[in-house]
Short mmCIF file of C-alpha atoms in Angstrom, two decimals:
data_model
loop_
_atom_site.label_atom_id
_atom_site.label_comp_id
_atom_site.label_asym_id
_atom_site.label_seq_id
_atom_site.Cartn_x
_atom_site.Cartn_y
_atom_site.Cartn_z
CA UNK A 14 -220.23 -38.98 -142.94
CA UNK A 15 -217.12 -40.82 -144.08
CA UNK A 16 -214.67 -42.27 -141.58
CA UNK A 17 -211.36 -40.41 -141.66
CA UNK A 18 -207.96 -42.06 -141.26
CA UNK A 19 -204.57 -40.39 -141.09
CA UNK A 20 -201.33 -41.70 -142.54
CA UNK A 21 -198.06 -42.08 -140.70
CA UNK A 22 -195.16 -39.72 -141.46
CA UNK A 23 -194.19 -41.72 -144.54
CA UNK A 24 -197.70 -41.56 -146.05
CA UNK A 25 -198.80 -45.14 -145.25
CA UNK A 26 -201.80 -46.48 -143.39
CA UNK A 27 -203.44 -49.88 -143.06
CA UNK A 28 -207.17 -50.39 -142.92
CA UNK A 29 -209.16 -53.55 -142.20
CA UNK A 30 -212.16 -53.98 -144.49
CA UNK A 31 -214.82 -56.70 -144.56
CA UNK A 32 -214.24 -59.26 -147.33
CA UNK A 33 -216.81 -59.21 -150.10
CA UNK A 34 -218.07 -55.71 -149.28
CA UNK A 35 -217.52 -52.60 -151.40
CA UNK A 36 -215.93 -49.39 -150.17
CA UNK A 37 -215.09 -45.96 -151.54
CA UNK A 38 -211.64 -44.75 -150.49
CA UNK A 39 -210.43 -41.22 -151.12
CA UNK A 40 -207.41 -39.16 -150.20
CA UNK A 41 -207.07 -35.47 -149.51
CA UNK A 42 -204.68 -32.95 -148.01
CA UNK A 43 -205.25 -29.18 -147.88
CA UNK A 44 -203.86 -27.31 -150.90
CA UNK A 45 -202.54 -30.50 -152.54
CA UNK A 46 -203.43 -32.30 -155.77
CA UNK A 47 -203.97 -35.96 -154.89
CA UNK A 48 -205.48 -38.71 -157.02
CA UNK A 49 -205.94 -42.48 -157.10
CA UNK A 50 -203.06 -43.85 -159.11
CA UNK A 51 -203.31 -47.64 -159.03
CA UNK A 52 -202.89 -50.85 -157.05
CA UNK A 53 -199.12 -50.98 -156.68
CA UNK A 54 -196.28 -48.76 -155.56
CA UNK A 55 -194.85 -49.06 -159.07
CA UNK A 56 -198.03 -47.44 -160.45
CA UNK A 57 -197.51 -44.46 -158.15
CA UNK A 58 -193.81 -43.71 -158.54
CA UNK A 59 -193.89 -42.83 -162.22
CA UNK A 60 -196.75 -40.32 -162.24
CA UNK A 61 -196.16 -36.57 -162.17
CA UNK A 62 -199.70 -35.39 -162.92
CA UNK A 63 -203.20 -36.44 -161.89
CA UNK A 64 -204.67 -35.42 -165.24
CA UNK A 65 -208.28 -36.59 -165.22
CA UNK A 66 -207.77 -39.18 -162.48
CA UNK A 67 -210.21 -39.15 -159.57
CA UNK A 68 -209.52 -38.39 -155.93
CA UNK A 69 -211.26 -41.59 -154.85
CA UNK A 70 -211.64 -45.21 -155.89
CA UNK A 71 -214.35 -47.82 -155.35
CA UNK A 72 -213.14 -51.22 -154.16
CA UNK A 73 -215.76 -53.77 -155.18
CA UNK A 74 -215.87 -57.15 -153.45
CA UNK A 75 -212.81 -56.60 -151.26
CA UNK A 76 -210.50 -59.61 -150.87
CA UNK A 77 -207.19 -60.24 -149.14
CA UNK A 78 -204.27 -58.31 -150.52
CA UNK A 79 -206.07 -55.26 -151.91
CA UNK A 80 -203.83 -52.21 -152.15
CA UNK A 81 -204.79 -48.67 -153.08
CA UNK A 82 -202.20 -46.05 -154.00
CA UNK A 83 -202.67 -42.33 -154.32
CA UNK A 84 -200.19 -39.83 -155.71
CA UNK A 85 -199.61 -36.27 -154.52
CA UNK A 86 -198.65 -34.41 -157.69
CA UNK A 87 -198.60 -30.96 -156.12
CA UNK A 88 -195.97 -28.81 -157.79
CA UNK A 89 -193.39 -27.28 -155.47
CA UNK A 90 -190.23 -25.24 -155.78
CA UNK A 91 -187.00 -26.76 -154.56
CA UNK A 92 -184.19 -24.38 -153.70
CA UNK A 93 -180.75 -25.81 -154.35
CA UNK A 94 -177.51 -24.04 -153.79
CA UNK A 95 -173.93 -24.28 -152.62
CA UNK A 96 -171.94 -21.56 -150.95
CA UNK A 97 -168.43 -21.02 -152.25
CA UNK A 98 -167.44 -18.22 -149.90
CA UNK A 99 -168.16 -15.23 -152.11
CA UNK A 100 -171.05 -14.22 -154.32
CA UNK A 101 -168.96 -13.94 -157.47
CA UNK A 102 -167.72 -17.51 -157.20
CA UNK A 103 -170.00 -20.25 -158.46
CA UNK A 104 -169.33 -23.96 -158.43
CA UNK A 105 -169.22 -25.46 -161.89
CA UNK A 106 -169.82 -29.09 -162.65
CA UNK A 107 -171.78 -29.69 -159.44
CA UNK A 108 -174.28 -32.54 -159.27
CA UNK A 109 -177.19 -32.57 -156.84
CA UNK A 110 -178.76 -35.81 -155.67
CA UNK A 111 -182.46 -35.29 -154.91
CA UNK A 112 -184.18 -37.96 -152.83
CA UNK A 113 -187.89 -37.67 -151.96
CA UNK A 114 -188.25 -37.85 -148.19
CA UNK A 115 -191.27 -40.16 -148.37
CA UNK A 116 -189.23 -42.82 -150.19
CA UNK A 117 -191.79 -43.25 -152.95
CA UNK A 118 -189.52 -42.26 -155.81
CA UNK A 119 -185.97 -43.19 -156.66
CA UNK A 120 -183.32 -40.49 -156.17
CA UNK A 121 -182.30 -38.49 -159.22
CA UNK A 122 -179.16 -36.54 -159.97
CA UNK A 123 -179.32 -33.09 -161.53
CA UNK A 124 -176.27 -31.34 -162.97
CA UNK A 125 -175.72 -27.66 -162.19
CA UNK A 126 -175.62 -27.05 -165.96
CA UNK A 127 -179.26 -28.19 -166.15
CA UNK A 128 -180.45 -25.79 -163.45
CA UNK A 129 -181.71 -22.51 -164.87
CA UNK A 130 -180.08 -19.30 -163.72
CA UNK A 131 -176.53 -20.57 -163.19
#
């Protein structure tokens, strides 16, 4: 059976591995789409889909400084809204700044004009 490790609240964990050995590392979380994305944080922050990427990676001949990054590309709805005091009144020209709580992606700004239904 594989050894299981859990991440901290920000999604990070460190693992000591024997130099020169090979290891298979995988990531999973119930009801999420997670895949190996690369060897740097920059590899991970630009992906929005796992496509045909695998859920695990084989590290061959481990050396110092090996990093493994996985991406959670699970689609989710985000509810945004502002209350103006009455249902008939809607803010116009509003901009929302969306920042991922795990810190893996840069914040983006979305204009109310770009949000469907307004």
